[in-house]
Amino acid sequence: MLHPFMGIKDYGKVGMSVAESSHKLHRIGYVDRRLMKLEAGHMVARPEYEVKGALSRLMWQDASHCDQLRSRCKQLRMSSSAFDKSPDPNLELLMDEVLKSADTLQLMRALFEVVKPDQIRSARAYMASAQPIVDEPTIHLLKHQLMDREEQLEWGNEAVRHFTADATEKMVADADRWVEYLRNLLAAAGGIDGDLAKEEPDPELAVAAQLFELPASSTRDERFRSAVSKFKEFQFEDSEAGRFEMMMFTRFFEMSPAEAVACVHFQSEGKPWEFYLDTARHAWDEVRHSWFGEAALRVKGYDIYDKPNWTGWLDMTLQLFEPDEAYTHLTIAIEKAAMKYPPGKREEWEFCRDIARDPLMTTFQDFDWADEVVHAGFGQRWIVNDVHKGDLKQAMTSSAETVEKRGAYMAKFDHQGAEPKSPYAGGY
């Protein structure tokens, strides 16, 4: 005879009530939401290039986890407005302090020695306590989230070892004290799920940390030279080969738009939850596009550190635009424009397939095109419909104003008085 419950064991366990279940999930999801935002801010602030990309991926995964838990809590009779509030002032203080991590080592250790391991513990504890039939939807959700969370921790532990090896004794000592302080705050909350014995915060462990602020301009580590003006020191051949080379570098330089979207995400206040979910995805997509270009360049033997790395999109966002303006410029002036054919994203893909005949870049451009369709939809949703209440004409007028402002801003950084003109869709 087959097992009566498709192999589910402990079917006689009483488990937790709906209220207990939603309470614990709320706490895990709240931390995911706070992680999403602080990862966006530090993606902009941290200079180490690989960390920027990783933080953007973490930002998207944590946003996705939060969204899943938000939806599940709604099914468990918790309103979305209740879920969006802090469940515990001690958890709130912990995440406020994690944001203040003073350098990359402190941030990596805060994330991967304090917060994320306890999220994993909390998720496992929940699964062990839940009634396995009535709460199978949550168990299924958490089981799949744990795959992401454990992969994050594996990368994070490697990052901690890397930055510890390069740190001074003082930096390591400061990081040790920072972790001890954060662990004390976590203990005061009873762990992320609130199930552990609560400890009174020890004032002797407190660290006076400075408030986190976005940098005034872009950050890059010592391997890079940066440039606000695009393609500084580049000379592309006026040929199909030159165009192909320019396309690879255009993709590579999308790290700057990725940072700009993370900046918009971090600075925007009072938006609907879905805005933060979409912009977390958008920032991660732009990092992926940058990785498309970097992968193509590395495969072809380019030294990606040889020429100045373009940072103009982020510098423009930090110094020129308000958040809604920056997102208008990206999604309406650039990505919506890239839907036209020709040239458009379709033509870029066709060029790689039919003229350059490069299989790797053909795949990259195929997925770049698919992503840009999604991003144009974000512009429709958050700029046309939300900011301009559905008035496309007004949105296009605002878009044109951002183009004019960009031209004036960039002219200050280029000896020719303007940015080099890209022949590609949208003109990043």
Short mmCIF file of C-alpha atoms in Angstrom, two decimals:
data_model
loop_
_atom_site.label_atom_id
_atom_site.label_comp_id
_atom_site.label_asym_id
_atom_site.label_seq_id
_atom_site.Cartn_x
_atom_site.Cartn_y
_atom_site.Cartn_z
CA MET A 1 0.00 0.00 0.00
CA LEU A 2 1.27 3.48 -0.84
CA HIS A 3 1.97 5.90 1.95
CA PRO A 4 -1.29 7.76 2.66
CA PHE A 5 0.26 11.25 2.59
CA MET A 6 2.70 11.00 -0.32
CA GLY A 7 5.55 10.27 2.06
CA ILE A 8 4.91 13.18 4.45
CA LYS A 9 6.03 12.07 7.91
CA ASP A 10 4.99 13.21 11.39
CA TYR A 11 1.45 13.76 10.14
CA GLY A 12 0.12 13.50 13.70
CA LYS A 13 2.14 16.51 14.90
CA VAL A 14 -0.06 19.39 16.11
CA GLY A 15 2.31 22.08 14.86
CA MET A 16 1.73 25.83 15.06
CA SER A 17 -1.39 27.94 14.76
CA VAL A 18 -1.98 30.30 11.85
CA ALA A 19 -1.14 33.29 14.08
CA GLU A 20 2.10 31.71 15.31
CA SER A 21 3.09 30.78 11.77
CA SER A 22 2.49 34.23 10.29
CA HIS A 23 4.31 35.86 13.23
CA LYS A 24 7.50 33.88 12.61
CA LEU A 25 7.37 34.31 8.84
CA HIS A 26 6.80 38.05 9.29
CA ARG A 27 10.04 38.33 11.25
CA ILE A 28 12.08 36.43 8.64
CA GLY A 29 10.52 38.48 5.82
CA TYR A 30 11.07 41.78 7.62
CA VAL A 31 14.79 41.05 7.76
CA ASP A 32 14.76 40.17 4.05
CA ARG A 33 13.19 43.54 3.27
CA ARG A 34 15.77 45.40 5.34
CA LEU A 35 18.57 43.37 3.73
CA MET A 36 17.26 44.25 0.27
CA LYS A 37 17.52 47.96 0.95
CA LEU A 38 20.86 47.97 2.74
CA GLU A 39 22.35 45.78 -0.02
CA ALA A 40 21.17 48.38 -2.53
CA GLY A 41 22.87 51.18 -0.61
CA HIS A 42 26.11 49.30 -0.11
CA MET A 43 26.11 48.14 -3.74
CA VAL A 44 26.58 51.83 -4.58
CA ALA A 45 28.99 52.59 -1.74
CA ARG A 46 31.37 49.63 -1.71
CA PRO A 47 34.29 50.01 -4.17
CA GLU A 48 35.12 46.33 -4.72
CA TYR A 49 33.78 45.46 -8.14
CA GLU A 50 32.84 41.83 -7.49
CA VAL A 51 31.06 42.86 -4.28
CA LYS A 52 28.90 45.32 -6.23
CA GLY A 53 27.66 42.54 -8.48
CA ALA A 54 27.15 40.14 -5.60
CA LEU A 55 25.21 42.66 -3.52
CA SER A 56 22.88 43.28 -6.44
CA ARG A 57 22.19 39.56 -6.77
CA LEU A 58 21.62 39.31 -3.01
CA MET A 59 19.30 42.31 -3.22
CA TRP A 60 17.14 40.57 -5.83
CA GLN A 61 17.09 37.23 -4.02
CA ASP A 62 16.22 38.82 -0.68
CA ALA A 63 13.49 40.90 -2.33
CA SER A 64 12.08 37.72 -3.86
CA HIS A 65 12.18 35.91 -0.52
CA CYS A 66 10.39 38.81 1.16
CA ASP A 67 7.74 38.88 -1.56
CA GLN A 68 7.09 35.16 -1.19
CA LEU A 69 6.77 35.45 2.59
CA ARG A 70 4.56 38.53 2.22
CA SER A 71 2.20 36.59 -0.04
CA ARG A 72 2.18 33.58 2.28
CA CYS A 73 1.44 35.72 5.34
CA LYS A 74 -1.49 37.26 3.49
CA GLN A 75 -2.83 33.73 2.97
CA LEU A 76 -2.35 33.22 6.72
CA ARG A 77 -4.67 36.14 7.52
CA MET A 78 -2.00 38.82 7.99
CA SER A 79 -2.68 41.96 5.99
CA SER A 80 0.00 43.34 3.71
CA SER A 81 -0.01 46.61 5.67
CA ALA A 82 0.69 44.68 8.88
CA PHE A 83 3.45 42.66 7.19
CA ASP A 84 5.14 45.85 5.98
CA LYS A 85 5.56 47.10 9.58
CA SER A 86 8.41 46.23 11.90
CA PRO A 87 7.58 43.19 14.05
CA ASP A 88 10.12 43.97 16.78
CA PRO A 89 12.03 47.15 17.71
CA ASN A 90 15.06 45.00 18.56
CA LEU A 91 15.14 43.54 15.04
CA GLU A 92 14.69 47.04 13.68
CA LEU A 93 17.66 48.30 15.69
CA LEU A 94 19.78 45.36 14.54
CA MET A 95 19.12 46.11 10.88
CA ASP A 96 19.63 49.85 11.41
CA GLU A 97 23.08 49.05 12.75
CA VAL A 98 24.00 46.54 10.02
CA LEU A 99 23.39 49.30 7.48
CA LYS A 100 26.08 51.34 9.27
CA SER A 101 28.83 48.78 8.60
CA ALA A 102 31.87 50.96 8.05
CA ASP A 103 33.76 48.95 5.44
CA THR A 104 33.41 45.88 3.27
CA LEU A 105 34.86 43.48 5.84
CA GLN A 106 32.41 44.67 8.49
CA LEU A 107 29.53 44.39 6.04
CA MET A 108 30.47 40.89 4.89
CA ARG A 109 30.83 39.67 8.45
CA ALA A 110 27.58 41.33 9.55
CA LEU A 111 25.68 39.68 6.71
CA PHE A 112 27.33 36.27 6.69
CA GLU A 113 28.27 35.72 10.35
CA VAL A 114 25.27 37.33 12.05
CA VAL A 115 22.13 37.95 10.00
CA LYS A 116 21.94 35.41 7.21
CA PRO A 117 23.02 32.36 9.28
CA ASP A 118 20.25 33.14 11.76
CA GLN A 119 17.73 33.46 8.96
CA ILE A 120 18.73 29.94 7.91
CA ARG A 121 18.42 28.71 11.50
CA SER A 122 14.99 30.38 11.79
CA ALA A 123 13.75 28.86 8.55
CA ARG A 124 14.91 25.38 9.60
CA ALA A 125 13.35 25.80 13.06
CA TYR A 126 10.07 26.82 11.45
CA MET A 127 10.06 23.77 9.17
CA ALA A 128 10.77 21.50 12.15
CA SER A 129 7.88 22.98 14.16
CA ALA A 130 5.23 23.24 11.43
CA GLN A 131 2.45 20.69 10.97
CA PRO A 132 3.69 19.09 7.76
CA ILE A 133 0.32 18.68 6.02
CA VAL A 134 -1.51 21.89 6.91
CA ASP A 135 1.57 24.07 6.35
CA GLU A 136 3.09 22.23 3.40
CA PRO A 137 2.89 25.42 1.24
CA THR A 138 5.22 27.24 3.66
CA ILE A 139 7.54 24.26 4.07
CA HIS A 140 7.79 23.99 0.27
CA LEU A 141 8.54 27.73 0.02
CA LEU A 142 11.19 27.70 2.75
CA LYS A 143 12.80 24.52 1.42
CA HIS A 144 13.44 26.25 -1.91
CA GLN A 145 14.49 29.52 -0.29
CA LEU A 146 17.10 27.62 1.70
CA MET A 147 18.83 26.69 -1.54
CA ASP A 148 19.38 30.41 -2.22
CA ARG A 149 20.22 31.24 1.38
CA GLU A 150 22.82 28.50 1.71
CA GLU A 151 24.39 29.44 -1.62
CA GLN A 152 24.57 33.04 -0.40
CA LEU A 153 26.31 31.89 2.77
CA GLU A 154 28.82 29.81 0.82
CA TRP A 155 29.83 32.85 -1.25
CA GLY A 156 29.77 35.09 1.82
CA ASN A 157 32.10 32.86 3.81
CA GLU A 158 34.56 32.95 0.92
CA ALA A 159 34.26 36.75 0.79
CA VAL A 160 34.90 37.04 4.54
CA ARG A 161 38.06 34.94 4.23
CA HIS A 162 39.23 37.05 1.27
CA PHE A 163 38.73 40.42 2.95
CA THR A 164 40.10 39.20 6.29
CA ALA A 165 43.32 38.07 4.60
CA ASP A 166 43.77 41.54 3.07
CA ALA A 167 42.82 43.50 6.21
CA THR A 168 45.06 45.21 8.73
CA GLU A 169 45.10 44.04 12.34
CA LYS A 170 43.04 47.08 13.32
CA MET A 171 40.43 46.38 10.64
CA VAL A 172 40.09 42.79 11.84
CA ALA A 173 39.82 43.92 15.47
CA ASP A 174 37.19 46.52 14.57
CA ALA A 175 35.25 43.88 12.63
CA ASP A 176 35.45 41.47 15.58
CA ARG A 177 33.99 44.10 17.88
CA TRP A 178 31.30 44.98 15.31
CA VAL A 179 30.19 41.35 15.03
CA GLU A 180 30.11 40.94 18.81
CA TYR A 181 27.92 44.05 19.09
CA LEU A 182 25.52 42.87 16.38
CA ARG A 183 25.27 39.41 17.92
CA ASN A 184 24.31 41.05 21.19
CA LEU A 185 21.53 42.97 19.42
CA LEU A 186 20.36 39.78 17.73
CA ALA A 187 20.25 38.04 21.12
CA ALA A 188 18.14 40.90 22.48
CA ALA A 189 15.57 40.09 19.80
CA GLY A 190 15.59 36.40 20.66
CA GLY A 191 16.99 35.62 17.24
CA ILE A 192 15.32 36.51 13.99
CA ASP A 193 12.37 34.21 14.72
CA GLY A 194 12.11 35.44 18.33
CA ASP A 195 12.30 31.90 19.71
CA LEU A 196 15.67 32.08 21.46
CA ALA A 197 16.17 33.25 25.02
CA LYS A 198 16.27 37.04 24.98
CA GLU A 199 19.30 38.77 26.50
CA GLU A 200 19.51 42.34 27.69
CA PRO A 201 21.81 44.43 25.44
CA ASP A 202 25.23 44.90 27.00
CA PRO A 203 26.12 48.62 26.84
CA GLU A 204 29.80 47.68 27.06
CA LEU A 205 29.52 46.05 23.62
CA ALA A 206 27.91 49.03 21.89
CA VAL A 207 29.81 50.51 18.94
CA ALA A 208 29.23 54.15 18.02
CA ALA A 209 28.85 53.87 14.24
CA GLN A 210 28.33 56.68 11.77
CA LEU A 211 25.08 56.93 9.84
CA PHE A 212 25.26 55.37 6.39
CA GLU A 213 25.31 57.82 3.48
CA LEU A 214 25.57 57.24 -0.24
CA PRO A 215 28.86 58.48 -1.73
CA ALA A 216 28.94 61.78 -3.61
CA SER A 217 30.32 60.05 -6.70
CA SER A 218 30.98 56.56 -8.00
CA THR A 219 33.38 54.17 -6.30
CA ARG A 220 35.77 51.70 -7.94
CA ASP A 221 38.60 49.66 -6.44
CA GLU A 222 42.28 50.26 -7.26
CA ARG A 223 42.28 47.97 -10.31
CA PHE A 224 40.15 50.46 -12.24
CA ARG A 225 40.49 53.93 -13.64
CA SER A 226 37.05 55.49 -13.91
CA ALA A 227 35.60 58.09 -16.27
CA VAL A 228 32.34 60.03 -16.25
CA SER A 229 32.58 60.56 -20.00
CA LYS A 230 31.80 57.37 -21.89
CA PHE A 231 34.46 55.58 -23.97
CA LYS A 232 37.24 57.86 -22.79
CA GLU A 233 40.52 56.77 -24.45
CA PHE A 234 38.68 54.40 -26.79
CA GLN A 235 39.10 54.42 -30.55
CA PHE A 236 36.74 52.00 -32.27
CA GLU A 237 37.24 51.13 -35.91
CA ASP A 238 34.56 52.41 -38.29
CA SER A 239 33.70 48.84 -39.24
CA GLU A 240 31.56 45.89 -38.24
CA ALA A 241 34.41 44.68 -36.03
CA GLY A 242 34.57 48.10 -34.37
CA ARG A 243 30.85 48.11 -33.78
CA PHE A 244 31.01 44.65 -32.24
CA GLU A 245 33.83 45.71 -29.90
CA MET A 246 31.85 48.79 -28.89
CA MET A 247 28.81 46.60 -28.19
CA MET A 248 30.78 44.37 -25.81
CA PHE A 249 32.06 47.40 -23.89
CA THR A 250 28.58 48.96 -23.90
CA ARG A 251 27.26 45.87 -22.12
CA PHE A 252 30.25 45.81 -19.75
CA PHE A 253 29.63 49.41 -18.74
CA GLU A 254 26.09 48.66 -17.58
CA MET A 255 27.44 48.33 -14.05
CA SER A 256 26.92 52.10 -13.81
CA PRO A 257 23.18 51.95 -14.71
CA ALA A 258 22.91 49.04 -12.24
CA GLU A 259 24.35 51.23 -9.50
CA ALA A 260 21.97 54.01 -10.52
CA VAL A 261 18.92 51.75 -10.16
CA ALA A 262 20.18 50.60 -6.76
CA CYS A 263 20.55 54.29 -5.85
CA VAL A 264 16.96 55.00 -6.96
CA HIS A 265 15.77 52.00 -4.94
CA PHE A 266 17.64 53.12 -1.83
CA GLN A 267 16.62 56.79 -2.02
CA SER A 268 12.94 56.31 -2.89
CA GLU A 269 10.60 56.61 0.08
CA GLY A 270 6.91 55.77 0.38
CA LYS A 271 6.58 53.77 -2.82
CA PRO A 272 4.40 50.62 -3.03
CA TRP A 273 6.13 47.35 -2.18
CA GLU A 274 5.98 46.32 -5.82
CA PHE A 275 8.20 49.26 -6.80
CA TYR A 276 11.00 47.99 -4.59
CA LEU A 277 10.55 44.45 -5.89
CA ASP A 278 10.74 45.67 -9.51
CA THR A 279 13.75 47.92 -8.96
CA ALA A 280 15.58 45.12 -7.12
CA ARG A 281 15.05 42.95 -10.20
CA HIS A 282 16.02 45.84 -12.49
CA ALA A 283 19.32 46.47 -10.68
CA TRP A 284 20.20 42.77 -10.82
CA ASP A 285 19.35 42.63 -14.54
CA GLU A 286 21.69 45.53 -15.25
CA VAL A 287 24.48 43.76 -13.35
CA ARG A 288 23.81 40.64 -15.39
CA HIS A 289 24.06 42.72 -18.57
CA SER A 290 27.38 44.09 -17.36
CA TRP A 291 28.51 40.52 -16.76
CA PHE A 292 27.43 39.66 -20.32
CA GLY A 293 29.93 42.21 -21.62
CA GLU A 294 32.64 41.26 -19.15
CA ALA A 295 32.29 37.57 -19.99
CA ALA A 296 32.46 38.28 -23.74
CA LEU A 297 35.52 40.50 -23.30
CA ARG A 298 37.30 37.97 -21.08
CA VAL A 299 36.60 35.13 -23.53
CA LYS A 300 38.21 37.21 -26.30
CA GLY A 301 41.27 38.00 -24.19
CA TYR A 302 40.64 41.68 -23.42
CA ASP A 303 42.19 43.31 -20.37
CA ILE A 304 39.06 44.79 -18.78
CA TYR A 305 41.18 47.07 -16.57
CA ASP A 306 43.13 48.66 -19.40
CA LYS A 307 40.68 51.41 -20.36
CA PRO A 308 38.73 53.74 -18.03
CA ASN A 309 35.60 52.15 -16.60
CA TRP A 310 32.50 54.24 -17.29
CA THR A 311 30.78 55.53 -14.15
CA GLY A 312 28.80 58.40 -15.65
CA TRP A 313 25.34 56.94 -15.12
CA LEU A 314 25.75 56.72 -11.38
CA ASP A 315 27.54 60.07 -11.06
CA MET A 316 24.70 61.67 -13.01
CA THR A 317 22.13 60.01 -10.73
CA LEU A 318 23.92 61.07 -7.55
CA GLN A 319 24.63 64.64 -8.64
CA LEU A 320 22.01 65.63 -11.22
CA PHE A 321 18.72 63.77 -10.89
CA GLU A 322 16.08 63.19 -8.27
CA PRO A 323 15.14 59.48 -8.03
CA ASP A 324 12.03 59.76 -10.25
CA GLU A 325 14.02 61.72 -12.84
CA ALA A 326 16.78 59.11 -12.90
CA TYR A 327 14.28 56.31 -13.36
CA THR A 328 12.48 58.30 -16.06
CA HIS A 329 15.74 58.74 -17.95
CA LEU A 330 16.60 55.05 -17.80
CA THR A 331 13.22 53.44 -18.44
CA ILE A 332 11.57 55.96 -20.77
CA ALA A 333 14.37 57.86 -22.54
CA ILE A 334 16.57 54.79 -22.96
CA GLU A 335 14.83 51.45 -22.49
CA LYS A 336 11.47 52.37 -23.98
CA ALA A 337 13.34 53.90 -26.95
CA ALA A 338 15.22 50.61 -27.34
CA MET A 339 11.96 48.87 -28.27
CA LYS A 340 11.93 50.58 -31.69
CA TYR A 341 12.96 48.50 -34.70
CA PRO A 342 15.26 49.29 -36.35
CA PRO A 343 17.68 49.83 -34.67
CA GLY A 344 16.42 48.63 -31.29
CA LYS A 345 17.32 45.63 -29.22
CA ARG A 346 16.11 43.24 -31.88
CA GLU A 347 18.55 44.70 -34.40
CA GLU A 348 21.45 44.37 -31.94
CA TRP A 349 20.65 40.68 -31.55
CA GLU A 350 20.38 40.25 -35.33
CA PHE A 351 23.74 41.98 -35.79
CA CYS A 352 25.47 39.53 -33.43
CA ARG A 353 23.73 36.56 -35.04
CA ASP A 354 23.96 37.44 -38.75
CA ILE A 355 26.91 39.83 -39.15
CA ALA A 356 29.31 39.37 -36.24
CA ARG A 357 28.29 35.70 -36.11
CA ASP A 358 29.36 35.41 -32.51
CA PRO A 359 27.33 32.71 -30.72
CA LEU A 360 28.08 33.90 -27.18
CA MET A 361 27.15 37.55 -27.79
CA THR A 362 24.11 36.38 -29.77
CA THR A 363 22.87 34.60 -26.66
CA PHE A 364 23.72 37.59 -24.48
CA GLN A 365 21.92 40.04 -26.75
CA ASP A 366 18.91 37.73 -27.03
CA PHE A 367 18.42 37.81 -23.26
CA ASP A 368 19.35 41.49 -23.05
CA TRP A 369 16.48 42.19 -25.45
CA ALA A 370 14.07 40.10 -23.34
CA ASP A 371 15.08 41.95 -20.17
CA GLU A 372 14.72 45.36 -21.79
CA VAL A 373 11.09 44.57 -22.66
CA VAL A 374 10.53 43.93 -18.95
CA HIS A 375 12.27 47.19 -18.03
CA ALA A 376 10.18 49.20 -20.48
CA GLY A 377 7.20 47.73 -18.63
CA PHE A 378 8.66 48.99 -15.34
CA GLY A 379 8.83 52.46 -16.89
CA GLN A 380 5.19 52.25 -17.96
CA ARG A 381 4.16 51.13 -14.49
CA TRP A 382 6.22 53.39 -12.26
CA ILE A 383 6.79 56.49 -14.41
CA VAL A 384 3.86 56.75 -16.82
CA ASN A 385 1.15 55.25 -14.60
CA ASP A 386 2.40 56.06 -11.10
CA VAL A 387 4.31 59.35 -11.37
CA HIS A 388 2.34 60.83 -14.28
CA LYS A 389 -1.02 59.13 -13.56
CA GLY A 390 -1.16 57.53 -16.99
CA ASP A 391 -0.31 60.67 -18.99
CA LEU A 392 2.17 59.34 -21.58
CA LYS A 393 2.65 62.75 -23.20
CA GLN A 394 3.68 64.26 -19.88
CA ALA A 395 6.02 61.34 -19.22
CA MET A 396 7.66 61.80 -22.62
CA THR A 397 8.09 65.51 -21.96
CA SER A 398 9.80 64.72 -18.65
CA SER A 399 11.93 62.15 -20.44
CA ALA A 400 13.10 64.74 -22.99
CA GLU A 401 13.99 67.10 -20.15
CA THR A 402 16.23 64.45 -18.59
CA VAL A 403 18.01 63.96 -21.92
CA GLU A 404 18.70 67.70 -22.12
CA LYS A 405 19.97 67.78 -18.53
CA ARG A 406 22.22 64.80 -19.19
CA GLY A 407 23.73 66.45 -22.26
CA ALA A 408 24.62 69.58 -20.32
CA TYR A 409 26.04 67.56 -17.43
CA MET A 410 28.16 65.25 -19.56
CA ALA A 411 29.53 68.10 -21.68
CA LYS A 412 31.51 69.21 -18.65
CA PHE A 413 33.49 65.97 -18.66
CA ASP A 414 34.27 65.52 -22.34
CA HIS A 415 36.95 67.57 -24.09
CA GLN A 416 34.83 67.59 -27.25
CA GLY A 417 31.89 69.05 -25.36
CA ALA A 418 29.60 66.01 -25.61
CA GLU A 419 29.48 62.29 -24.97
CA PRO A 420 30.54 60.05 -27.84
CA LYS A 421 27.41 59.01 -29.72
CA SER A 422 26.58 55.32 -29.41
CA PRO A 423 24.91 53.69 -32.43
CA TYR A 424 23.07 51.28 -30.17
CA ALA A 425 19.52 51.09 -28.96
CA GLY A 426 18.70 53.62 -26.27
CA GLY A 427 22.19 55.11 -26.19
CA TYR A 428 23.29 54.08 -22.69
#
